[in-house]
Coordinates of C-alpha atoms and ligand atoms in Angstrom, one line a residue:
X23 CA 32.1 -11.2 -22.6
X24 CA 32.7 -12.2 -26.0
X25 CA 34.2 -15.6 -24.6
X26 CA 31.5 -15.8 -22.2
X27 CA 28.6 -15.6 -25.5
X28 CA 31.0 -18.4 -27.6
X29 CA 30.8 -20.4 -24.7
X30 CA 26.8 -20.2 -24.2
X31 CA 27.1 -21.6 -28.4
X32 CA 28.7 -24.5 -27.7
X33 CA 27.0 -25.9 -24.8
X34 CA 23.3 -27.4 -24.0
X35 CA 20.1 -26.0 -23.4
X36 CA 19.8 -27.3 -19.5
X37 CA 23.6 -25.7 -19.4
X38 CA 22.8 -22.7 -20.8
X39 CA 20.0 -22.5 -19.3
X40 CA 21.1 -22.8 -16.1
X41 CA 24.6 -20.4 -16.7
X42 CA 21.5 -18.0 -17.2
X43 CA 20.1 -18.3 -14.2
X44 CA 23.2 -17.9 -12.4
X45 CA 24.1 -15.0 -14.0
X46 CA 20.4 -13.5 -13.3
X47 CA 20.6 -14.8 -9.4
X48 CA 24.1 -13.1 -9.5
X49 CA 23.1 -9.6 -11.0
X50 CA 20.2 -9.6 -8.6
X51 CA 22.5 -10.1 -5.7
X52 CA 24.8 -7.0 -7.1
X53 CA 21.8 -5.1 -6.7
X54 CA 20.6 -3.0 -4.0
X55 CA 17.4 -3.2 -2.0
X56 CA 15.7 -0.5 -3.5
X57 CA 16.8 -1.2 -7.0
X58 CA 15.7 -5.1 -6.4
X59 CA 12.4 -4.1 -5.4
X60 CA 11.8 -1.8 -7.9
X61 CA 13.1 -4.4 -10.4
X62 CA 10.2 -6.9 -9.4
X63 CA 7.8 -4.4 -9.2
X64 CA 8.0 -3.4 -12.9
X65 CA 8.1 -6.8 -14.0
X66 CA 4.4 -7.3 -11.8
X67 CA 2.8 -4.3 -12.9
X68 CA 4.4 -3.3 -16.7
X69 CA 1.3 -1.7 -17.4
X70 CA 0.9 1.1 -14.9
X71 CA 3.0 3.5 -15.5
X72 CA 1.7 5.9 -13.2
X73 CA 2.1 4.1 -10.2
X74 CA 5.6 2.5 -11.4
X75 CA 6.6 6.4 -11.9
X76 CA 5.5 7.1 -7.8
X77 CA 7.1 3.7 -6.8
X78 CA 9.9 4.3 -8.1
X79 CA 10.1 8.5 -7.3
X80 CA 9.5 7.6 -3.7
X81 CA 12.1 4.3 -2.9
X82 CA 14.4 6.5 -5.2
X83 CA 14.6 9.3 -2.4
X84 CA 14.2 6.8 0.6
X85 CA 17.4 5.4 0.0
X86 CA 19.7 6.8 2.9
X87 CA 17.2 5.3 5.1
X88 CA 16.3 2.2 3.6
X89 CA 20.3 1.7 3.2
X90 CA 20.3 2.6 7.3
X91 CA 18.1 -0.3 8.4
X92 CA 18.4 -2.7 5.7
X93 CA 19.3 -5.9 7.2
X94 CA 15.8 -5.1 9.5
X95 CA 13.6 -4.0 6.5
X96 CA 14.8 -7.2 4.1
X97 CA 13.8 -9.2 7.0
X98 CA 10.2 -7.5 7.4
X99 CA 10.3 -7.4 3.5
X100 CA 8.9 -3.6 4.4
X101 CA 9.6 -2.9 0.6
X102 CA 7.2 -5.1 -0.8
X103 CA 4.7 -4.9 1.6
X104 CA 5.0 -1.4 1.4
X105 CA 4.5 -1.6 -2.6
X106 CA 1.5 -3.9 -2.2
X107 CA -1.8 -2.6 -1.7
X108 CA -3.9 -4.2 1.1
X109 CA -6.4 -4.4 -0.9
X110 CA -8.3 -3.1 -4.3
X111 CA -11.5 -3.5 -5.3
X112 CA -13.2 -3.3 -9.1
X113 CA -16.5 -2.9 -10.0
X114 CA -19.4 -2.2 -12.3
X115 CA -21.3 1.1 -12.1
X116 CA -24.7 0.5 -14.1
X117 CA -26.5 3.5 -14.9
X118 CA -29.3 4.9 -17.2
X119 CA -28.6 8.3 -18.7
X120 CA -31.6 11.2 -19.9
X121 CA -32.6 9.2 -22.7
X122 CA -33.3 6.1 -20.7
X123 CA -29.7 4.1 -22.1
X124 CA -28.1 1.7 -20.0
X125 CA -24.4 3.1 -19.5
X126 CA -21.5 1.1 -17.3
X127 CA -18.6 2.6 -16.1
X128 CA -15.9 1.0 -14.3
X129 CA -15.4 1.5 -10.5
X130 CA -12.0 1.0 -8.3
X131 CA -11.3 1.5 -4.7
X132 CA -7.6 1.0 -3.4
X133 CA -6.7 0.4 0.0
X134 CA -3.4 0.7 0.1
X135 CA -2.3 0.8 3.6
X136 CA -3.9 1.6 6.9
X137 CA -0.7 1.0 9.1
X138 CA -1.5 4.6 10.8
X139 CA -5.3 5.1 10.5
X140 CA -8.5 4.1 8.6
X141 CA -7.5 4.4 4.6
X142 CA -8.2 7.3 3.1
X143 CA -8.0 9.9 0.0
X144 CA -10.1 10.6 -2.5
X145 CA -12.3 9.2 -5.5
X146 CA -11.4 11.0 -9.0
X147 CA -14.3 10.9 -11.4
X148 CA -12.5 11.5 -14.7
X149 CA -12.4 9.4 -18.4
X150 CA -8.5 8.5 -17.8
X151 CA -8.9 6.6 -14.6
X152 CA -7.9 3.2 -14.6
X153 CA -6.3 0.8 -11.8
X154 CA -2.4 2.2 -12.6
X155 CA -3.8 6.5 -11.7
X156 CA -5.7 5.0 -8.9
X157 CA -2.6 2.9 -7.3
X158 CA -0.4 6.0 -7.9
X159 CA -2.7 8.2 -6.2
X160 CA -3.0 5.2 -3.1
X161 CA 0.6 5.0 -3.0
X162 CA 1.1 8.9 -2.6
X163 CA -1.6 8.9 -0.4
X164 CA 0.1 6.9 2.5
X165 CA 3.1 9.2 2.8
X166 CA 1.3 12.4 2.4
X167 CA -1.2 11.6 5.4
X168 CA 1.2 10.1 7.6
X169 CA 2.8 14.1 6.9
X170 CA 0.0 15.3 7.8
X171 CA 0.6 14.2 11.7
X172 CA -3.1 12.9 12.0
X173 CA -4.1 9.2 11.9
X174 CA -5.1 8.4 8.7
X175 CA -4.1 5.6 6.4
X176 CA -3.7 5.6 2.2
X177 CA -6.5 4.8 -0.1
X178 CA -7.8 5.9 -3.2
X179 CA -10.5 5.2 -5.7
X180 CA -12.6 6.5 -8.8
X181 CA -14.3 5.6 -11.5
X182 CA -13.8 6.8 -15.8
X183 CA -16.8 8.2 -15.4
X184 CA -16.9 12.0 -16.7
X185 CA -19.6 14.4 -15.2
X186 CA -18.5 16.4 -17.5
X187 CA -21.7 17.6 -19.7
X188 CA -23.9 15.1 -17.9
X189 CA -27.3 16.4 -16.2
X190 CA -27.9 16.5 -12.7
X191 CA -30.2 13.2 -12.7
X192 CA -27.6 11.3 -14.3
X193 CA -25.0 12.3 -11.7
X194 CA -26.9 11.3 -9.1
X195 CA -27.8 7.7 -11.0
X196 CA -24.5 7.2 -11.0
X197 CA -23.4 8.0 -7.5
X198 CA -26.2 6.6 -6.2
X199 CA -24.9 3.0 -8.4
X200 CA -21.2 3.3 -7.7
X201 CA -21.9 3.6 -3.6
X202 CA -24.2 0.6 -3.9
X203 CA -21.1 -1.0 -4.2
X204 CA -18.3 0.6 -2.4
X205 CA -20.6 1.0 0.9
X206 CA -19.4 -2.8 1.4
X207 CA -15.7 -1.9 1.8
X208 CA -16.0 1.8 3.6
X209 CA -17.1 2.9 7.0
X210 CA -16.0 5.7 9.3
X211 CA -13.3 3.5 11.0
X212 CA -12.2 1.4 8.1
X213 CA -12.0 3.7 4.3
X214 CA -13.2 7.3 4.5
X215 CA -13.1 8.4 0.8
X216 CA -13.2 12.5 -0.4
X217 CA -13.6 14.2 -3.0
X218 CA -10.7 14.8 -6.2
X219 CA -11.2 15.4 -9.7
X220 CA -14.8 15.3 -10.9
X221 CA -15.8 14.7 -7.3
X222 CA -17.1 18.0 -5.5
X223 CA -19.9 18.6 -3.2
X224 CA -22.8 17.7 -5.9
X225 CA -21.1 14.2 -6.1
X226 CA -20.3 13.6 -2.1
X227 CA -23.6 14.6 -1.4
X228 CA -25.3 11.8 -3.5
X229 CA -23.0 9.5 -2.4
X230 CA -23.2 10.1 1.0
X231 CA -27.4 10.0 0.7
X232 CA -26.8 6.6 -1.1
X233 CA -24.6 5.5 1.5
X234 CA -26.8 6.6 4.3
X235 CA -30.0 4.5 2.6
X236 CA -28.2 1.5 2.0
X237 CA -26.6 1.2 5.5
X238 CA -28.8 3.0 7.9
X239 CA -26.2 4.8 9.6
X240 CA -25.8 8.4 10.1
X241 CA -21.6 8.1 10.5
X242 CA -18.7 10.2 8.8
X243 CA -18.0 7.6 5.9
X244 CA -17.0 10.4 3.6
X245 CA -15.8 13.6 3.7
X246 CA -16.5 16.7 1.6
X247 CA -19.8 17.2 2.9
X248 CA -22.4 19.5 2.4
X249 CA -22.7 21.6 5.8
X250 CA -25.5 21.3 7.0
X251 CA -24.6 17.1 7.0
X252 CA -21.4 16.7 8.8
X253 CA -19.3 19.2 6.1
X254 CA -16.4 20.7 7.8
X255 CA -15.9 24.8 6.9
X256 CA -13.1 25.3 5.2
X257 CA -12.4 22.1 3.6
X258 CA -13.4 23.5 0.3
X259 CA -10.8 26.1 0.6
X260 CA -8.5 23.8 2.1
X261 CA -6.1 22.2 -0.7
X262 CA -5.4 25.9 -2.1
X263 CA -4.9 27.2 1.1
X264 CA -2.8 25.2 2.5
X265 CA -0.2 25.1 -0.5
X266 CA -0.1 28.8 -0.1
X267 CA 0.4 28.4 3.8
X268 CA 3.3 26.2 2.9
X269 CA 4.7 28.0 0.2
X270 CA 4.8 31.5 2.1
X271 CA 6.5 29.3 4.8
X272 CA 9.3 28.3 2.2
X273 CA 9.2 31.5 1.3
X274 CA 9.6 33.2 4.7
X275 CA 12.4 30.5 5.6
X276 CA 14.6 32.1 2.7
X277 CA 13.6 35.8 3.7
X278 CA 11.2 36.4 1.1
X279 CA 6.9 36.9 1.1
X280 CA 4.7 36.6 -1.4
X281 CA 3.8 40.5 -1.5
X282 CA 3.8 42.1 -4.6
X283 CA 5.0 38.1 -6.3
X284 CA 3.7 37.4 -10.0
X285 CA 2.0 33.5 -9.8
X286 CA 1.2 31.4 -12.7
X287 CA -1.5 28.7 -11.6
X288 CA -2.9 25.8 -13.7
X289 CA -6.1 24.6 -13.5
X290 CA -9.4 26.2 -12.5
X291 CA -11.2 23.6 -10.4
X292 CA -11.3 23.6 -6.7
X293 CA -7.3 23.4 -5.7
X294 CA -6.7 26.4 -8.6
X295 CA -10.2 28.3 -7.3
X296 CA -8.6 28.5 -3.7
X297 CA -4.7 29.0 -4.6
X298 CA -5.6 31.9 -6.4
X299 CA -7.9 33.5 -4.0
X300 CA -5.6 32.7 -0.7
X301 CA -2.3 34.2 -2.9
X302 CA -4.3 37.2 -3.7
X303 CA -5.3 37.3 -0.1
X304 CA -1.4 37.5 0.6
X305 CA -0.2 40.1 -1.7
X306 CA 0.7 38.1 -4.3
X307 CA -0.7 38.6 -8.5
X308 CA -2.0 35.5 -10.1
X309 CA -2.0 35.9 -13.9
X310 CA -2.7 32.6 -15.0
X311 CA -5.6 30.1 -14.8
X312 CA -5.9 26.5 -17.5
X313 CA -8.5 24.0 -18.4
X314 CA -8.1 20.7 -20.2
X315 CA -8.8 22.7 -23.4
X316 CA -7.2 25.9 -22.8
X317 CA -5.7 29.0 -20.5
X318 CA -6.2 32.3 -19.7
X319 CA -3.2 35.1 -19.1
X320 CA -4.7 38.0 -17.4
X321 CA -2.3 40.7 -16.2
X322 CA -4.3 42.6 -14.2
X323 CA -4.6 39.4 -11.8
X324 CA -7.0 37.0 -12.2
X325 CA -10.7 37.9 -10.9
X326 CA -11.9 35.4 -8.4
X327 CA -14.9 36.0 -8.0
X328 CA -15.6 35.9 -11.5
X329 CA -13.4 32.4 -12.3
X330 CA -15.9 30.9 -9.1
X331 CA -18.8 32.8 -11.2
X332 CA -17.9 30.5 -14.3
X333 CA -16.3 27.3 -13.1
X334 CA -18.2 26.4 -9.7
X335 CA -21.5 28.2 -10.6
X336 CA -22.1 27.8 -14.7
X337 CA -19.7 24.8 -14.5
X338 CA -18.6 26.9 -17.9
X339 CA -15.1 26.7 -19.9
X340 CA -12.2 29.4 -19.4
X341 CA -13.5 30.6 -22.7
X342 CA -16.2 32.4 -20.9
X343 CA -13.9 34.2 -18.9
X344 CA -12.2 35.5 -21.1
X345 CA -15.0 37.0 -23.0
X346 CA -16.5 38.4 -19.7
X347 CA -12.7 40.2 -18.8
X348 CA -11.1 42.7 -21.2
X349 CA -7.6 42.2 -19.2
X350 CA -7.7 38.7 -20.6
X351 CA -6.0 36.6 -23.4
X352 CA -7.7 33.2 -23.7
X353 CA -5.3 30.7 -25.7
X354 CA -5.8 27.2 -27.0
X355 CA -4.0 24.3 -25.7
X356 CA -1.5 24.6 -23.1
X357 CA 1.0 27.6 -22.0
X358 CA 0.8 28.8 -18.9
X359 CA 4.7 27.9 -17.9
X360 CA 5.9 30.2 -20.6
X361 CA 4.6 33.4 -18.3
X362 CA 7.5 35.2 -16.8
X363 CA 6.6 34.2 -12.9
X364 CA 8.2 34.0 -9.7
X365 CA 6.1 31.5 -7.9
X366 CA 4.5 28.5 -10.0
X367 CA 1.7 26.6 -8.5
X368 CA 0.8 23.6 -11.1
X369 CA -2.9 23.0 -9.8
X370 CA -4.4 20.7 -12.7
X371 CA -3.4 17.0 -13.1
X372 CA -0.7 14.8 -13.4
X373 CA 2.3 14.8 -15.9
X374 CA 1.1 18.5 -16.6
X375 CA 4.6 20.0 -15.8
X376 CA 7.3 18.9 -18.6
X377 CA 10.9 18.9 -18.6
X378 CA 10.9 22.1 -21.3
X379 CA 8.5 23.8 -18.9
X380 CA 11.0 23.4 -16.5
X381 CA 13.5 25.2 -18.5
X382 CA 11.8 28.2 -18.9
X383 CA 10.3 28.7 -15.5
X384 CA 13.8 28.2 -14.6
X385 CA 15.5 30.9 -17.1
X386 CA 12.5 33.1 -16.2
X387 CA 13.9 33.2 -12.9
X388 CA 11.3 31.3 -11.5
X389 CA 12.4 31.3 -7.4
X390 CA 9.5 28.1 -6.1
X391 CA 7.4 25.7 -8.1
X392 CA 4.7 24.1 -5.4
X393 CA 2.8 21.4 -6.6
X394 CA -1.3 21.8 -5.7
X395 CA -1.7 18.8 -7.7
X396 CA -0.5 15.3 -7.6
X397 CA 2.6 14.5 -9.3
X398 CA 1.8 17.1 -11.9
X399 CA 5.7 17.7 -12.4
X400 CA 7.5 14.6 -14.6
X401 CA 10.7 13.5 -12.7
X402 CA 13.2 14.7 -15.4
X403 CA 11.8 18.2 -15.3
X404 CA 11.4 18.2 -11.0
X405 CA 15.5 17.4 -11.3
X406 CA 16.0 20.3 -13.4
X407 CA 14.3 22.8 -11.3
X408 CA 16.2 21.1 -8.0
X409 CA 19.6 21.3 -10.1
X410 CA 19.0 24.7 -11.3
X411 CA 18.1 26.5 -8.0
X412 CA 14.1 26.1 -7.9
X413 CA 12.5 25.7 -4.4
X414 CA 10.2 22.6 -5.3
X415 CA 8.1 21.3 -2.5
X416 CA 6.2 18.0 -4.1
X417 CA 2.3 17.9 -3.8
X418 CA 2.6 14.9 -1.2
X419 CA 3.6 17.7 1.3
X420 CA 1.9 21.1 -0.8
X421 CA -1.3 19.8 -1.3
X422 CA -1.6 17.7 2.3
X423 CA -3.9 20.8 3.7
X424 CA -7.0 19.2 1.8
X425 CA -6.7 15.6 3.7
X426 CA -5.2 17.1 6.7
X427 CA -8.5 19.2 6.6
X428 CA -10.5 16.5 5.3
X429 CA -9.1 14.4 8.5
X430 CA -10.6 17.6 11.1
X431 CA -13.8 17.0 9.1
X432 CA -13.5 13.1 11.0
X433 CA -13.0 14.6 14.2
X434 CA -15.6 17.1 14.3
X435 CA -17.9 13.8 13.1
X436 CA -16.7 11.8 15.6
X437 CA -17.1 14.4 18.4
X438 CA -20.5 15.6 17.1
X439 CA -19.4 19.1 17.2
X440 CA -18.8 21.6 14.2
X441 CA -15.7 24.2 14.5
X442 CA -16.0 27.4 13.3
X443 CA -14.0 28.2 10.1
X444 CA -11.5 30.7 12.1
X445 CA -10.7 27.4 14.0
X446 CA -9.9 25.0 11.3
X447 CA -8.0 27.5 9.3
X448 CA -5.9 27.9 12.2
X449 CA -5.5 24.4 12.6
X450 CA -4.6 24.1 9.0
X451 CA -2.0 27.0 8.9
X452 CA -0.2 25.0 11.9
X453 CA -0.4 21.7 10.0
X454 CA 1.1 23.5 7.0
X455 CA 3.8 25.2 8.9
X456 CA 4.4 21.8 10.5
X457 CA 4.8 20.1 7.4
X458 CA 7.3 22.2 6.0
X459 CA 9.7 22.0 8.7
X460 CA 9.2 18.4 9.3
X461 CA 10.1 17.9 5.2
X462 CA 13.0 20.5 5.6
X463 CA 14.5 18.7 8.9
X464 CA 13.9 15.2 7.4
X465 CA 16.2 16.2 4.5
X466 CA 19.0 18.2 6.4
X467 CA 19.1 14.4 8.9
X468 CA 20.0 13.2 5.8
X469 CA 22.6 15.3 4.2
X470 CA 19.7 16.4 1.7
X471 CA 19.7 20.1 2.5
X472 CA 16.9 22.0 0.3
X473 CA 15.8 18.6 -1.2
X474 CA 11.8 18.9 -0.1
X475 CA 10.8 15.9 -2.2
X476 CA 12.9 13.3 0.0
X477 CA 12.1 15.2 3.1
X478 CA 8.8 14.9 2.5
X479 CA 9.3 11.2 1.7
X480 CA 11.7 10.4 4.4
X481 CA 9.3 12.2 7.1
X482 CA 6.1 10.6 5.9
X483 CA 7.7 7.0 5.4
X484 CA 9.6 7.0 9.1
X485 CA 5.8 6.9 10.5
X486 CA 4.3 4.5 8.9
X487 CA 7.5 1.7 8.6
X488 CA 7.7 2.2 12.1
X489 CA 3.7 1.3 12.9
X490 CA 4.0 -1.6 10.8
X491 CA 7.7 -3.2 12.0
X492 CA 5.4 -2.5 15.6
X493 CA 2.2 -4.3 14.3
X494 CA 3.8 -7.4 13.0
X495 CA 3.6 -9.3 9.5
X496 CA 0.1 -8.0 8.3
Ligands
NDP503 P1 -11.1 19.7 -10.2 O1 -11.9 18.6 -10.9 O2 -11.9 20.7 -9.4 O3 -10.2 20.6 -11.2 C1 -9.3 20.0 -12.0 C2 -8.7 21.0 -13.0 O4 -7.7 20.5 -13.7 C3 -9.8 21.5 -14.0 O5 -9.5 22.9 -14.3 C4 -9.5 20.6 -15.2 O6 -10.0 21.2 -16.4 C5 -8.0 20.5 -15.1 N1 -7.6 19.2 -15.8 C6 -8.1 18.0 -15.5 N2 -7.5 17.1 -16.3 C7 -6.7 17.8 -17.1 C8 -5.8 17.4 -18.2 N3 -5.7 16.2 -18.5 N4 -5.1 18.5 -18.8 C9 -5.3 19.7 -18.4 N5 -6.1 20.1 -17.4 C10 -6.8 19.2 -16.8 O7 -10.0 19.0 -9.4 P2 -9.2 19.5 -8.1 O8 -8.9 20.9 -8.2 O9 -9.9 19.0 -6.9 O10 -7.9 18.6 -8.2 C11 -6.7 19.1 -9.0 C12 -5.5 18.3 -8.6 O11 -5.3 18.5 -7.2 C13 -5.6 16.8 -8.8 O12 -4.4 16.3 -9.2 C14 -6.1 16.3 -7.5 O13 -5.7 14.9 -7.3 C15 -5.2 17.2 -6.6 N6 -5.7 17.3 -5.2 C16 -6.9 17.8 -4.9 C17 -7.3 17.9 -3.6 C18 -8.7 18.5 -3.3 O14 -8.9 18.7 -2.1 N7 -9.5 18.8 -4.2 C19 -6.5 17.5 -2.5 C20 -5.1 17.1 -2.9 C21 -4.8 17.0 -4.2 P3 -11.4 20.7 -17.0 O15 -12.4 21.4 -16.2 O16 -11.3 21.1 -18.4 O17 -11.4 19.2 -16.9

């Protein structure tokens, strides 16, 4: 090496120039598929580290299979295609607030691939969204419908807009602005958005009036609906129930239940609301709940009825809670991973589970961490808990139950009918039972035993590379 940097002294610019190229072209060559695509893929898009974090968590775990078929997949350039979205879209959202001030947010909607089915997944209304959350959330969303067994492609989309304190009227203003927009690029058979954070019924249902008004058509574009439009029942529930469908599934796999288990949950909007009551439901004691500014520890098991009082009714802080419960502890800041558990169920956002956390839900002898949120666990602490005997199922297959319901919702649109909530919680149970086999056999084909997170990648990803080696260079 030494020799090799005395050299690169003593000779031209074109030489060394060139020797440095050669010894790029070569280093590249060294490298694996995976590793090369990820290589380019950082260099294109430095400044989203969200999405580069998914990118590289899912080609990371597809590599027995992308190793497999290489020579075909290099061909197809599957990889980058893959990594590409089909499209994305940004836009202005004008609005005037109570006090009659113009106000512009920013608008994005992904479509990331639709290889399986029309693009969908959700819009997050929330002051952190920017294009790198809103490709992440795309990206995951491909393999976790494709999971799901029903036709439906990956999309995603949002706005930094926070409803957060804002009144009624100027909700709807700014619904009504940002569909006047995305109507152009959605339609029941092309991009059928949903709800996520910041986006519940109040939101889809202006939407979906604005969307209805600009287009003239009565049609499914969006799901999440009210019902008496086109809502299906139990999509509300759906996200929280189906991560407890799947986790009493992993649980019943390694002869356990969740009777008489002690859960720590974060977050208290819709996927924490619906955890909490479905593990109650099943025997289970949830003790914790979070909000962006704080948690609550209750010991006597959190009161549903009373969290759905204050979050989906008053729209209120944990803080109220608290004051209305005498079992409860309300604390500042964040915490809930410290509670001796045997089940955690991170339900709140993103990057919301650390590697420390890790450690002690590990050393409290934590047996299962599912995720109910996206990627809310960092990669260095989802190793730990896989390394140190932690069931961890990944939110791409643990939180499916709110597309794979959101996806019934199209059906029963398309068919005109409306299913009673009996028959889509069955249907949902089935999906999430599905799921977890499908994850767990996808990893044991691939010496993975136990590894949910590549089965859950490998299963999803099979689908879709195989619909688009059928369909061509598109
Ligand atoms: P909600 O907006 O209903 O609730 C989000 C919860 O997370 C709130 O309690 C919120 O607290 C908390 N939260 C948000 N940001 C932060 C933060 N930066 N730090 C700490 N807490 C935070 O959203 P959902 O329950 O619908 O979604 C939760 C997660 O589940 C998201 O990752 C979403 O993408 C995912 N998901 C949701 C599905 C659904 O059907 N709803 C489907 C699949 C995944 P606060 O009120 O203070 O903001």
């Amino acid at each position: 090496m030494k020799s090799c940097i005395f050299f690169l002294y003593n000779v031209s610019d074109s030489i060394r120039i060139k020797l440095l190229m050669y010894i790029i072209v070569k280093e590249i060559e060294k490298m694996g598929y995976v590793d090369e695509v990820l290589e380019k893929l950082k260099a294109k898009n430095a400044s989203e580290p969200e999405f580069l974090q998914a990118a590289e968590e899912v080609l990371d775990s597809l590599r027995p299979v992308i190793d497999a078929n290489e020579a075909v997949y290099r061909k197809e350039a599957l990889l980058e295609r893959l990594v590409e979205p089909d499209r994305q879209f940004k836009f202005r959202v004008p609005w005037v607030d109570d006090k009659g001030q113009v106000q512009v947010n920013t608008g994005y909607r992904v479509q990331f691939n639709n290889a399986i089915g029309p693009y969908k997944g959700g819009l997050r209304l929330h002051p952190s969204v920017n294009i790198g959350i809103i490709k992440f959330l795309g990206f995951e969303q491909i393999f976790k419908n494709s999971l799901t067994g029903l036709p439906i492609g990956g999309g995603k989309g949002g706005s930094d807009f926070d409803p957060k304190g804002k009144s009624d009227r100027e909700v709807m203003a700014f619904c009504q602005s940002f569909m006047t927009e995305l109507c152009k690029y959605i339609g029941a058979d092309v991009d059928v958005p949903a709800g996520d954070i910041g986006t519940g019924a109040r939101e889809i249902g202006y939407m979906f009036g604005q969307y209805k008004r600009i287009r003239g058509s009565y049609e499914g574009v969006l799901t999440g609906k009210g019902l008496t439009y086109g809502g299906s029942l139990a999509r509300t529930e759906a996200t929280g129930y189906g991560l407890l469908y799947i986790t009493q599934e992993l649980l019943k796999c390694h002869g356990e239940t969740m009777e008489g288990k002690t859960v720590v949950i974060s977050g208290s909007g819709n996927v924490a609301i619906y955890a909490t009551e479905k593990a109650q439901q099943m025997g289970a004691k949830v003790v914790t709940v979070s909000d962006s500014t704080g948690w609550v520890y209750d010991p006597e098991g959190i009161d549903v009825a009373l969290l759905k009082e204050v979050k989906e009714v008053k729209r209120a802080r944990l803080t109220e809670y608290a004051a209305a419960r005498p079992s409860a502890e309300y604390h500042e800041g964040r915490g809930v991973w410290q509670i001796k558990c045997d089940i955690a169920l991170p339900c709140a956002t993103q990057n919301e589970l650390l590697l420390d956390d890790a450690k002690q839900l590990a050393a409290n002898g934590c047996k299962a961490v599912c995720e109910g949120a996206n990627m809310p666990t960092t990669l260095d602490a989802t190793k730990y808990l896989q390394e140190n005997g932690v069931w961890f199922i990944g939110g791409k297959a643990a939180n499916a139950g709110g597309v794979a319901t959101s996806a019934l919702e199209m059906t029963q649109n398309s068919e005109r009918l409306s299913w009673t909530f009996e028959e889509v919680d069955s249907k949902l149970q089935q999906i999430m039972v599905n799921i977890y086999h499908n994850i767990d056999d996808a990893a044991k084909r691939y010496g993975m035993e136990g590894n949910y997170v590549a089965g859950a990648n490998i299963a999803g990803f099979e689908k879709v590379a195989e619909a688009m080696l059928a369909q061509g260079v598109c």
